[in-house]
Short mmCIF file of C-alpha atoms and ligand atoms in Angstrom, two decimals:
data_model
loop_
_atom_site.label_atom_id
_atom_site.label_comp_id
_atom_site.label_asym_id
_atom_site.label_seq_id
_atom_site.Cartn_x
_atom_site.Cartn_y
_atom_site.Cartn_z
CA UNK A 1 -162.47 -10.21 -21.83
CA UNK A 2 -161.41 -8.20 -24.81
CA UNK A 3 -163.40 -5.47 -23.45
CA UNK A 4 -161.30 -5.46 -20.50
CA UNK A 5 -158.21 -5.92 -22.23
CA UNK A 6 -159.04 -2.33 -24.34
CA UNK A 7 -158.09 -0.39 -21.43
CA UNK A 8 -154.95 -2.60 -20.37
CA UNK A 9 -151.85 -1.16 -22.14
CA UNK A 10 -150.38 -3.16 -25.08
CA UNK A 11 -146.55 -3.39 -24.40
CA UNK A 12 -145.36 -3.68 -27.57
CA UNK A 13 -147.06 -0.59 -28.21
CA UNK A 14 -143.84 1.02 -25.72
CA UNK A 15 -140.32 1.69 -26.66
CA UNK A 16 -137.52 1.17 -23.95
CA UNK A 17 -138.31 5.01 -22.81
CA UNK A 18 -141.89 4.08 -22.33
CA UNK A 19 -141.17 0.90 -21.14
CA UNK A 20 -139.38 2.39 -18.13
CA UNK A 21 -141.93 4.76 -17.59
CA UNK A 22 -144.63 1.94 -17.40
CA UNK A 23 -142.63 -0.08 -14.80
CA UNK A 24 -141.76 3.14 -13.02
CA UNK A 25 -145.06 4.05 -12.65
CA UNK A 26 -145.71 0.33 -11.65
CA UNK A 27 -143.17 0.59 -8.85
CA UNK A 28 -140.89 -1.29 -9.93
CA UNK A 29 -136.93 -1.06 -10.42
CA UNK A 30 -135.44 0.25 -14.20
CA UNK A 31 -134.39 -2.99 -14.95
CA UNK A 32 -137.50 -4.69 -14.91
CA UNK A 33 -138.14 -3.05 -18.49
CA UNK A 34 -134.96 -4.27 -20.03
CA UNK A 35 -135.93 -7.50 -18.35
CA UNK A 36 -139.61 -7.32 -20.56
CA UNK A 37 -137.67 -6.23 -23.59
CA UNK A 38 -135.77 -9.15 -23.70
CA UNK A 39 -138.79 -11.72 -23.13
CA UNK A 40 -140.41 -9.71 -26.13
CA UNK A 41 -137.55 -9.49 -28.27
CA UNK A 42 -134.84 -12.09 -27.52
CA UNK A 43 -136.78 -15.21 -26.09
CA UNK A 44 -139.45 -13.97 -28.54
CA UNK A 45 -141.78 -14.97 -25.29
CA UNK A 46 -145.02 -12.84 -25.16
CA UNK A 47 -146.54 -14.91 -22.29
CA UNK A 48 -146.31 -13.50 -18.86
CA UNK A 49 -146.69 -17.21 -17.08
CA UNK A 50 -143.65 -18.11 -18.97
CA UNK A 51 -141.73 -15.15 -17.45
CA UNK A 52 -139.98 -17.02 -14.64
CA UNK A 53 -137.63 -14.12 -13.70
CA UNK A 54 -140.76 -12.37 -12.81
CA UNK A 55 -142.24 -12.84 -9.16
CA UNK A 56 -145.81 -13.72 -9.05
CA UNK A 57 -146.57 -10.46 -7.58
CA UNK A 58 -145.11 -8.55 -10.40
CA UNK A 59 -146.97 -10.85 -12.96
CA UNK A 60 -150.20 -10.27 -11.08
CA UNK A 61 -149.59 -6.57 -11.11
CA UNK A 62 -148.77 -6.87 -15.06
CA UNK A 63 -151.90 -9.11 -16.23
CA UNK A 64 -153.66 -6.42 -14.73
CA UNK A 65 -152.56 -3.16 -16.70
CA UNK A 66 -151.38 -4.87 -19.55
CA UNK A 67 -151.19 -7.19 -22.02
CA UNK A 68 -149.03 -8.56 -25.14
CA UNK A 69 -150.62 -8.66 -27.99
CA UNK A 70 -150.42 -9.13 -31.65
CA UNK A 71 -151.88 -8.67 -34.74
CA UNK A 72 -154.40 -11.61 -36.24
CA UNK A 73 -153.05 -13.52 -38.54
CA UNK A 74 -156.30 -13.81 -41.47
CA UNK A 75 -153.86 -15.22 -44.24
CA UNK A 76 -150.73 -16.51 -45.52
CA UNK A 77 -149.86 -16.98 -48.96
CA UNK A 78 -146.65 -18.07 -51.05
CA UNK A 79 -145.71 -16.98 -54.02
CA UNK A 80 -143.98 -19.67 -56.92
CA UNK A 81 -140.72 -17.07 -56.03
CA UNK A 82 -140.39 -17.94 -52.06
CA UNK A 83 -142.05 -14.53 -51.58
CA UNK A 84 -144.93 -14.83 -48.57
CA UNK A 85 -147.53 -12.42 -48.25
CA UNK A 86 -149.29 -12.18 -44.68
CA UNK A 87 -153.00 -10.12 -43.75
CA UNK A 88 -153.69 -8.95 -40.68
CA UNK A 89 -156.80 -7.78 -39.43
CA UNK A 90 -156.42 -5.08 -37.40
CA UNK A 91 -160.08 -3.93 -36.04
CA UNK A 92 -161.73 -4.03 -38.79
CA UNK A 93 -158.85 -3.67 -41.47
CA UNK A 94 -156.78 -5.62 -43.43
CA UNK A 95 -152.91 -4.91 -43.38
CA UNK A 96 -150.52 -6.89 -45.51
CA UNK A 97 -146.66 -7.98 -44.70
CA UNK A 98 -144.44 -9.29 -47.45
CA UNK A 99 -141.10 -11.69 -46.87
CA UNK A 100 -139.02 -11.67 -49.72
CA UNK A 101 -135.87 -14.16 -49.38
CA UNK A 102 -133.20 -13.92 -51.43
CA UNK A 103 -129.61 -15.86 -51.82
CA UNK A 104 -128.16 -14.15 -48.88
CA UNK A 105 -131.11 -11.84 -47.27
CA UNK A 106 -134.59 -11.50 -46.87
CA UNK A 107 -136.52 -8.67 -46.81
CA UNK A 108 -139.60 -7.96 -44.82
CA UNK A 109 -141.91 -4.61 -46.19
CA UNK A 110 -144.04 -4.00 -43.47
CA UNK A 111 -147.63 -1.48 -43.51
CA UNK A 112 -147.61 1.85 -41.74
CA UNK A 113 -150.95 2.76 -42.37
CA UNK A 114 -154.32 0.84 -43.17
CA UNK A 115 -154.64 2.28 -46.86
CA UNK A 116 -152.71 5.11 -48.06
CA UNK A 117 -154.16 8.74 -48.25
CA UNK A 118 -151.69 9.75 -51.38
CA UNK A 119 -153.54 8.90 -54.22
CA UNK A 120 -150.56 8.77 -56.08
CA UNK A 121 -152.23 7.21 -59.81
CA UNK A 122 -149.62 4.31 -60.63
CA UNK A 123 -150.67 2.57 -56.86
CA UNK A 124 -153.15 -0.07 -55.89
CA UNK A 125 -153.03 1.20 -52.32
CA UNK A 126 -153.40 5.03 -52.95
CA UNK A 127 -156.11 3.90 -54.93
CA UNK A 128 -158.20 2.55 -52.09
CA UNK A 129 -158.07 5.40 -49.91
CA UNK A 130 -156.85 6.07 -46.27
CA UNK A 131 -158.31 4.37 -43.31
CA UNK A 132 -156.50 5.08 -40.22
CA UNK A 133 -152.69 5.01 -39.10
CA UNK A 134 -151.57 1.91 -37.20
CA UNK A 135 -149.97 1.96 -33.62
CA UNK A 136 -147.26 1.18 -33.11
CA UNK A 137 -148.30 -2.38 -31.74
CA UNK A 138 -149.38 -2.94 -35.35
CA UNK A 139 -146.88 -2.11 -37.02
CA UNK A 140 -144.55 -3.82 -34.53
CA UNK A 141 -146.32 -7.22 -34.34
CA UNK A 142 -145.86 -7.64 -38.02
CA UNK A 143 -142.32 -8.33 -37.33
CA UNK A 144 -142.36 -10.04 -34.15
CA UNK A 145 -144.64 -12.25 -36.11
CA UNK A 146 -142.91 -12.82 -39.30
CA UNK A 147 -139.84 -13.49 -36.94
CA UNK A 148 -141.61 -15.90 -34.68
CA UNK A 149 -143.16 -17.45 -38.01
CA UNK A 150 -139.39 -17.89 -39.25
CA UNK A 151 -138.46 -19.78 -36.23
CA UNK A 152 -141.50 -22.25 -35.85
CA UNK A 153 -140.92 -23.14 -39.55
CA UNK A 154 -137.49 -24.00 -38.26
CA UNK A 155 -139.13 -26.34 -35.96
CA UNK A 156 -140.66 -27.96 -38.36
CA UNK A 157 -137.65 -27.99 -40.70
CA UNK A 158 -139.28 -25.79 -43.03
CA UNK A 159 -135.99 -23.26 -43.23
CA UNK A 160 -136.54 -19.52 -44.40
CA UNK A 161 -133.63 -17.26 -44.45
CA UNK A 162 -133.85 -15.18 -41.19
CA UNK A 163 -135.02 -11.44 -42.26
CA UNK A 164 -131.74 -9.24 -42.34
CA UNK A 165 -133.78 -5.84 -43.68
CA UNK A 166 -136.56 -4.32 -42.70
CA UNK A 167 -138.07 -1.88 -45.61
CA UNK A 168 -140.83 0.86 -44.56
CA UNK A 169 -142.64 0.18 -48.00
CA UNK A 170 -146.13 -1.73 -47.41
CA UNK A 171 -148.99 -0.02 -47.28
CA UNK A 172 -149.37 3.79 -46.30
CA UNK A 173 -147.39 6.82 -46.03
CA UNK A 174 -144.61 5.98 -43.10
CA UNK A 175 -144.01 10.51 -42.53
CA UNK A 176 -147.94 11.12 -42.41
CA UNK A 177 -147.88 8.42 -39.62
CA UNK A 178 -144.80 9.93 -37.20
CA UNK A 179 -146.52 9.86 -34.14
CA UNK A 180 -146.15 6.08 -34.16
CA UNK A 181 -143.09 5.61 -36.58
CA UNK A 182 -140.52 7.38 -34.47
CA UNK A 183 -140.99 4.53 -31.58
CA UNK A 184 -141.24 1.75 -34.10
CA UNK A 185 -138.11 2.57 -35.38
CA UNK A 186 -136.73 3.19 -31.67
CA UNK A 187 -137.49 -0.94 -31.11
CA UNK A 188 -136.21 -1.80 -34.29
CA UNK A 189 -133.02 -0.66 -34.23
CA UNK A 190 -132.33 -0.53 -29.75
CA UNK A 191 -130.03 -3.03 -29.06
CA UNK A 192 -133.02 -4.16 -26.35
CA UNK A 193 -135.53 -4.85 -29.14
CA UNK A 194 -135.15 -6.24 -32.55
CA UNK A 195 -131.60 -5.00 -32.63
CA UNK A 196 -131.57 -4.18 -36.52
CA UNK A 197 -128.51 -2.11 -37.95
CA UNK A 198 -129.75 1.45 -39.18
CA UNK A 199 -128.22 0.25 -42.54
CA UNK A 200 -131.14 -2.23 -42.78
CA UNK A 201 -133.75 -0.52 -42.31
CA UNK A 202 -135.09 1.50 -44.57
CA UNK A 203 -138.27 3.86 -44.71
CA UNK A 204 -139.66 5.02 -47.97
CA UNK A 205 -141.74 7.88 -48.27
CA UNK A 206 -143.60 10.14 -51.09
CA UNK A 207 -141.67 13.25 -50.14
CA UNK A 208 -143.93 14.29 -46.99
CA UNK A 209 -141.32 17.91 -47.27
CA UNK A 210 -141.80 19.07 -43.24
CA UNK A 211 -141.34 15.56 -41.86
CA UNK A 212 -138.47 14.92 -43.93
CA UNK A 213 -137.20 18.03 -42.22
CA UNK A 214 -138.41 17.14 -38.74
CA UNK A 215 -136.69 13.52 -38.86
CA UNK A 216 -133.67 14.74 -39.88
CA UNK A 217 -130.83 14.47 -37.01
CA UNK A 218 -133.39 12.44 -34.63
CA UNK A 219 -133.80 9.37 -36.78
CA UNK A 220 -131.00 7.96 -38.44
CA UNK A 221 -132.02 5.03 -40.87
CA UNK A 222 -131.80 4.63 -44.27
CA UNK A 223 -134.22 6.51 -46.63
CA UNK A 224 -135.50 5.70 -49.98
CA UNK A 225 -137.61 8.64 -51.73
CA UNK A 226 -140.47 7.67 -54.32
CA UNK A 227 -139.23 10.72 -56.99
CA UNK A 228 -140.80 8.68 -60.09
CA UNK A 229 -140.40 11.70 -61.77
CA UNK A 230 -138.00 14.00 -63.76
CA UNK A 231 -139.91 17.04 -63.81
CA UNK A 232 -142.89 18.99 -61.54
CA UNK A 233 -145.20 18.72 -64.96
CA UNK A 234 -144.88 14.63 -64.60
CA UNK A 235 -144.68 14.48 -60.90
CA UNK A 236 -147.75 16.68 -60.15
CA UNK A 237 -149.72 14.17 -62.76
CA UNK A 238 -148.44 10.72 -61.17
CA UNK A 239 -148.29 11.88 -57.43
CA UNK A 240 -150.63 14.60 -56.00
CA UNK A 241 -148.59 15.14 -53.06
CA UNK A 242 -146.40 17.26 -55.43
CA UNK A 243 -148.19 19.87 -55.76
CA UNK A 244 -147.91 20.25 -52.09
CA UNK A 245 -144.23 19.92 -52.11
CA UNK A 246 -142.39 20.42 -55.34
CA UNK A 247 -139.63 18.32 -56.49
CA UNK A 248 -137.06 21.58 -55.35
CA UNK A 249 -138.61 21.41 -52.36
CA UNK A 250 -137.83 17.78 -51.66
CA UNK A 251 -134.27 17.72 -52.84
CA UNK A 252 -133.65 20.12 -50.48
CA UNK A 253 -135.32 18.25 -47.38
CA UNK A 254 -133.13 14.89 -48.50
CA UNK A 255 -129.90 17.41 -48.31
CA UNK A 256 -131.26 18.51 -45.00
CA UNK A 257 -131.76 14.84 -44.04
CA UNK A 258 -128.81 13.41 -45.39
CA UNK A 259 -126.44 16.11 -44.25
CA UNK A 260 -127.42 14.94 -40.74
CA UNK A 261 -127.44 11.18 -41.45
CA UNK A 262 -124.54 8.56 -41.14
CA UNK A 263 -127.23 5.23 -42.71
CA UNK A 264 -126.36 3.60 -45.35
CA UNK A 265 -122.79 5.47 -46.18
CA UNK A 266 -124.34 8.67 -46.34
CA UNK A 267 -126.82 8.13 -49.46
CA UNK A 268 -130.11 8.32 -50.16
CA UNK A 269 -132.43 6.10 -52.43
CA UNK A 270 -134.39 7.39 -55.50
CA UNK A 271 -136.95 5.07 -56.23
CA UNK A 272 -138.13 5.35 -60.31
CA UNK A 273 -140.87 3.77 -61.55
CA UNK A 274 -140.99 2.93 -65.29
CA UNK A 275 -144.11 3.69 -66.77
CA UNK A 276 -144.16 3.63 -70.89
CA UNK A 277 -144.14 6.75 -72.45
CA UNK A 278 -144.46 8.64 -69.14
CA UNK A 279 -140.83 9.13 -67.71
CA UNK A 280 -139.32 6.35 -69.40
CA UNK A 281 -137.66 8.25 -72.62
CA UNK A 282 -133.57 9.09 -72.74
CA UNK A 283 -134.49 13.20 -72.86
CA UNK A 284 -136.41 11.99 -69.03
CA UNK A 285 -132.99 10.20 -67.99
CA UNK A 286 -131.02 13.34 -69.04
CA UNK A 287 -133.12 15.41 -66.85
CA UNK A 288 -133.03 13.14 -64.09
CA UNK A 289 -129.72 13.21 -64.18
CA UNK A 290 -129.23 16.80 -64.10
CA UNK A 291 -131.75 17.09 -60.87
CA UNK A 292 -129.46 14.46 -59.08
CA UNK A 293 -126.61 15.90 -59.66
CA UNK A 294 -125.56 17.02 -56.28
CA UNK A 295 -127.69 14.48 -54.50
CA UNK A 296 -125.14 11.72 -53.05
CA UNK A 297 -127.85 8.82 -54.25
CA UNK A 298 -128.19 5.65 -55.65
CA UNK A 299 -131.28 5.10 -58.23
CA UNK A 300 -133.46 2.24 -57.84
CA UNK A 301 -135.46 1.63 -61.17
CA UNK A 302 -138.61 -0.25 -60.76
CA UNK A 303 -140.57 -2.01 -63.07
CA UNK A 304 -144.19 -0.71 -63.23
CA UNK A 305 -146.22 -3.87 -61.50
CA UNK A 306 -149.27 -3.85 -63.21
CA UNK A 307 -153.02 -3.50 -61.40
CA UNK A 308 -156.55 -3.56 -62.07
CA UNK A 309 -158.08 -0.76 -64.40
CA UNK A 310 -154.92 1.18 -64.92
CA UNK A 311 -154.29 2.63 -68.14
CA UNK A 312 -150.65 2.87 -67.41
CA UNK A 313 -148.24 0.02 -68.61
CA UNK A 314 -144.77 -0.87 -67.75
CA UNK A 315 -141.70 0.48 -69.68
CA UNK A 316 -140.44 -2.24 -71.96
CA UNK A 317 -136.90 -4.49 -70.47
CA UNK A 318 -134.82 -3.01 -73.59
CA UNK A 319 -136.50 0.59 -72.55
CA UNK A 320 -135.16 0.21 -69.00
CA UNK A 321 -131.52 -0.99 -69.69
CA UNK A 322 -131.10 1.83 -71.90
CA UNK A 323 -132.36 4.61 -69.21
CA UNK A 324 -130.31 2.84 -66.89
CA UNK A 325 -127.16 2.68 -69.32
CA UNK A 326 -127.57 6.39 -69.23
CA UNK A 327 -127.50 6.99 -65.81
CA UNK A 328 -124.53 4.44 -65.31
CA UNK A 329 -122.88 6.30 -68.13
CA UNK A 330 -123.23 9.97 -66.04
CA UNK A 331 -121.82 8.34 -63.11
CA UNK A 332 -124.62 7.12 -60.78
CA UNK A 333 -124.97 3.61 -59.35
CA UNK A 334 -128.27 2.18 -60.35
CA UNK A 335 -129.82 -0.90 -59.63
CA UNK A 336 -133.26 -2.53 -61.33
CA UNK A 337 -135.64 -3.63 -58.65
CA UNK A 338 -136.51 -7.22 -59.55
CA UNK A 339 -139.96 -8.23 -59.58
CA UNK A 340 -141.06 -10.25 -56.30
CA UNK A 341 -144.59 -12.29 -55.39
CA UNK A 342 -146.90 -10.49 -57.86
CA UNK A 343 -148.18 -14.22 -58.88
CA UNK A 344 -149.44 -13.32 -54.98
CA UNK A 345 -150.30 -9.55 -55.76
CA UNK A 346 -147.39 -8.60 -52.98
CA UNK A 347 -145.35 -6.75 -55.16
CA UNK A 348 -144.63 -3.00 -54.89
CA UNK A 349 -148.03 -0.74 -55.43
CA UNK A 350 -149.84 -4.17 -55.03
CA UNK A 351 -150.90 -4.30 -51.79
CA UNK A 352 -154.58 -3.91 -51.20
CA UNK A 353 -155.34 -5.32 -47.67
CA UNK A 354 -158.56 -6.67 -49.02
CA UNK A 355 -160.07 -9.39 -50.91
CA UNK A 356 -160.21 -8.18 -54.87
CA UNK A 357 -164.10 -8.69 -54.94
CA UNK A 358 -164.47 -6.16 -52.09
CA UNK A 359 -162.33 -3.75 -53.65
CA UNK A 360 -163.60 -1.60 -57.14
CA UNK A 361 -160.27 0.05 -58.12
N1 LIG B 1 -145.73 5.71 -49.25
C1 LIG B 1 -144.39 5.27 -49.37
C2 LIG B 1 -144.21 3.75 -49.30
C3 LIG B 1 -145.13 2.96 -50.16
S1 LIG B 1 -144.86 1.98 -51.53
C4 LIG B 1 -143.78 5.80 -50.64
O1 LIG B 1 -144.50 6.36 -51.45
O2 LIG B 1 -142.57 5.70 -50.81
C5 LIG B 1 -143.28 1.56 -51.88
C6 LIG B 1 -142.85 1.88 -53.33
O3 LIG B 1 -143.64 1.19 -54.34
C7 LIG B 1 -143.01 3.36 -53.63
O4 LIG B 1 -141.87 3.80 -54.31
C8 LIG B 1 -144.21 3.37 -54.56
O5 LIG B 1 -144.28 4.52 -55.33
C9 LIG B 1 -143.99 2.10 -55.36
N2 LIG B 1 -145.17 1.64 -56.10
C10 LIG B 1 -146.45 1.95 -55.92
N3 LIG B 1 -147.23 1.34 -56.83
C11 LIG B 1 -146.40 0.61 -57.61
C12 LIG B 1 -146.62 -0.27 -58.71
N4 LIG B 1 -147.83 -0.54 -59.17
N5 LIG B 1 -145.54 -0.86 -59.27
C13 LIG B 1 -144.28 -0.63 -58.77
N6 LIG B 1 -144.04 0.18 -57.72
C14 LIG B 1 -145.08 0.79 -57.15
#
């Protein structure tokens, strides 16, 4: 059976464009696509039985070129903070998905790749290595999941704040995975799919320079950068990608970006790690604040989450509020990332995809 089903096509591997292809190619009217969107992502109905606008010969025709179908489910854990962390096994890898609810919102990170290929020092994930890049079924079904989970916990009574942002900061590099990322972000914002306002979704990357360039004007979402970094000398030690693209380099592909960008009002995100001693001193916060200068941006400080055998430890509270204080002071908005689920190792960098004992990092 799953032999078979290797060669059928996975629909939610297909954006509306290559959903109309498909049922074009079927013989079958335009419509018929918007009509399989909407089973997918309205009814959130994934069986073709249940399709009763569908004629049996059209059903017939689908079971036999395609199927829906998600990613497995291997675990589900909850953090003391309302934070859940899902693994999916994908072939033979494990992805993770984190929900993280808050007053008014809930988050969902989602994986782009199975491991990370960045090696960037401060990260549990670019510490395991790269595996592969996940279709765009994979990366797809860990929202129709999470959003499907939502609304059978509803059934039971169990009531979790229905996700209102979707964040591009699990596992992997989102740019060194285009190929796949430009129609999951198609679905998630299309009206026809998972109808998400460009404002909400957000897609964080290392600075991969020529996609950064390449997105710009034909995605429009919002974008979070991972600088970390004042300077090329402390950049090139934390994140190897920098010596491939220099911080100069990057500030110009965000201007690029932005320049052709109308998501969230115009600005972009500078994520900031805190790592003692590192980049956490006021003569770092000065600099920062000199390379930002002309970068419309707000500056998200995160606390260093700690992980196994790193000799790198997180910036003190009284450290932070002060290189924040300075920041404020020059003028830009910055926010401190609060800590979510690391009780369940799903906090940022965290993410590992495997059981600790299988994994020597
Ligand atoms: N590859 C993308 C998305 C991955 S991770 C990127 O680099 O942006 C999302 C964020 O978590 C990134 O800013 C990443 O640098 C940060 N991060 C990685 N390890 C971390 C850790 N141990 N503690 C806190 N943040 C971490």
């Amino acid at each position: 059976m799953l032999k078979k089903n290797k060669k059928k096509i996975n629909l939610l591997d297909l954006n509306l464009k290559k959903m109309i292809d498909f049922f074009l190619q079927l013989g079958e009217k335009k419509f018929r696509a918007i009509q399989m969107m909407e089973w997918i992502y309205k009814k959130y109905c994934i069986n073709f039985n249940k399709m009763h606008n569908l004629s049996n010969i059209l059903k017939h025709k689908l079971k036999n070129v395609s199927v829906i179908q998600l990613p497995q489910c291997s675990e589900e854990k909850k953090s003391n903070d309302g934070t859940i962390k899902w693994k999916f096994l994908f072939n033979t890898e494990f992805v993770e998905t984190v929900y993280i609810p808050e007053k008014n919102r809930a988050t969902l990170c989602i994986s782009s790749q199975a491991g990370c290929a960045l090696k960037c020092n401060f990260c549990a994930t670019g510490k395991l290595g790269y595996t592969r890049n996940l279709l765009v079924s994979e990366i797809i079904g860990q929202i129709w999941f999470v959003i499907n989970k939502i609304h059978q916990f509803k059934l039971k009574n169990y009531i979790l704040h229905p996700i209102t942002n979707i964040v591009m900061m699990g596992m992997g590099e989102p740019l060194l995975n285009l190929r796949n990322i430009i129609p999951v972000i198609d679905i998630i914002i299309d009206k026809n799919g998972f109808n998400f306002s460009k404002n909400k979704v957000t897609l964080s990357t290392a600075g991969i320079v020529p996609a950064i360039n390449k997105i710009a004007g034909k995605i429009d979402i919002s974008l979070a950068i991972s600088l970390h970094a004042p300077n090329d000398n402390i950049r090139d030690m934390i994140m190897p990608i920098n010596k491939v693209y220099n911080i100069n380099m990057l500030l110009l592909s965000i201007k690029n970006y932005l320049s052709k960008s109308t998501a969230n009002r115009g600005i972009v995100t500078i994520e900031y790690i805190m790592l003692l001693n590192i980049n956490d001193s006021i003569s770092h916060a000065k600099e920062l604040s000199v390379l930002l200068k002309n970068i419309p941006c707000k500056i998200n400080l995160i606390p260093w989450n700690p992980i196994k055998n790193s000799f790198y430890q997180c910036s003190s509270y009284e450290k932070i509020i002060i290189f924040s204080n300075y920041l404020k002071n020059k003028g830009f908005i910055v926010t401190i990332r609060k800590n979510r689920g690391s009780d369940i190792d799903a906090a940022c960098g965290q993410l590992i995809g495997k059981n600790i004992s299988q994994v020597n990092i």
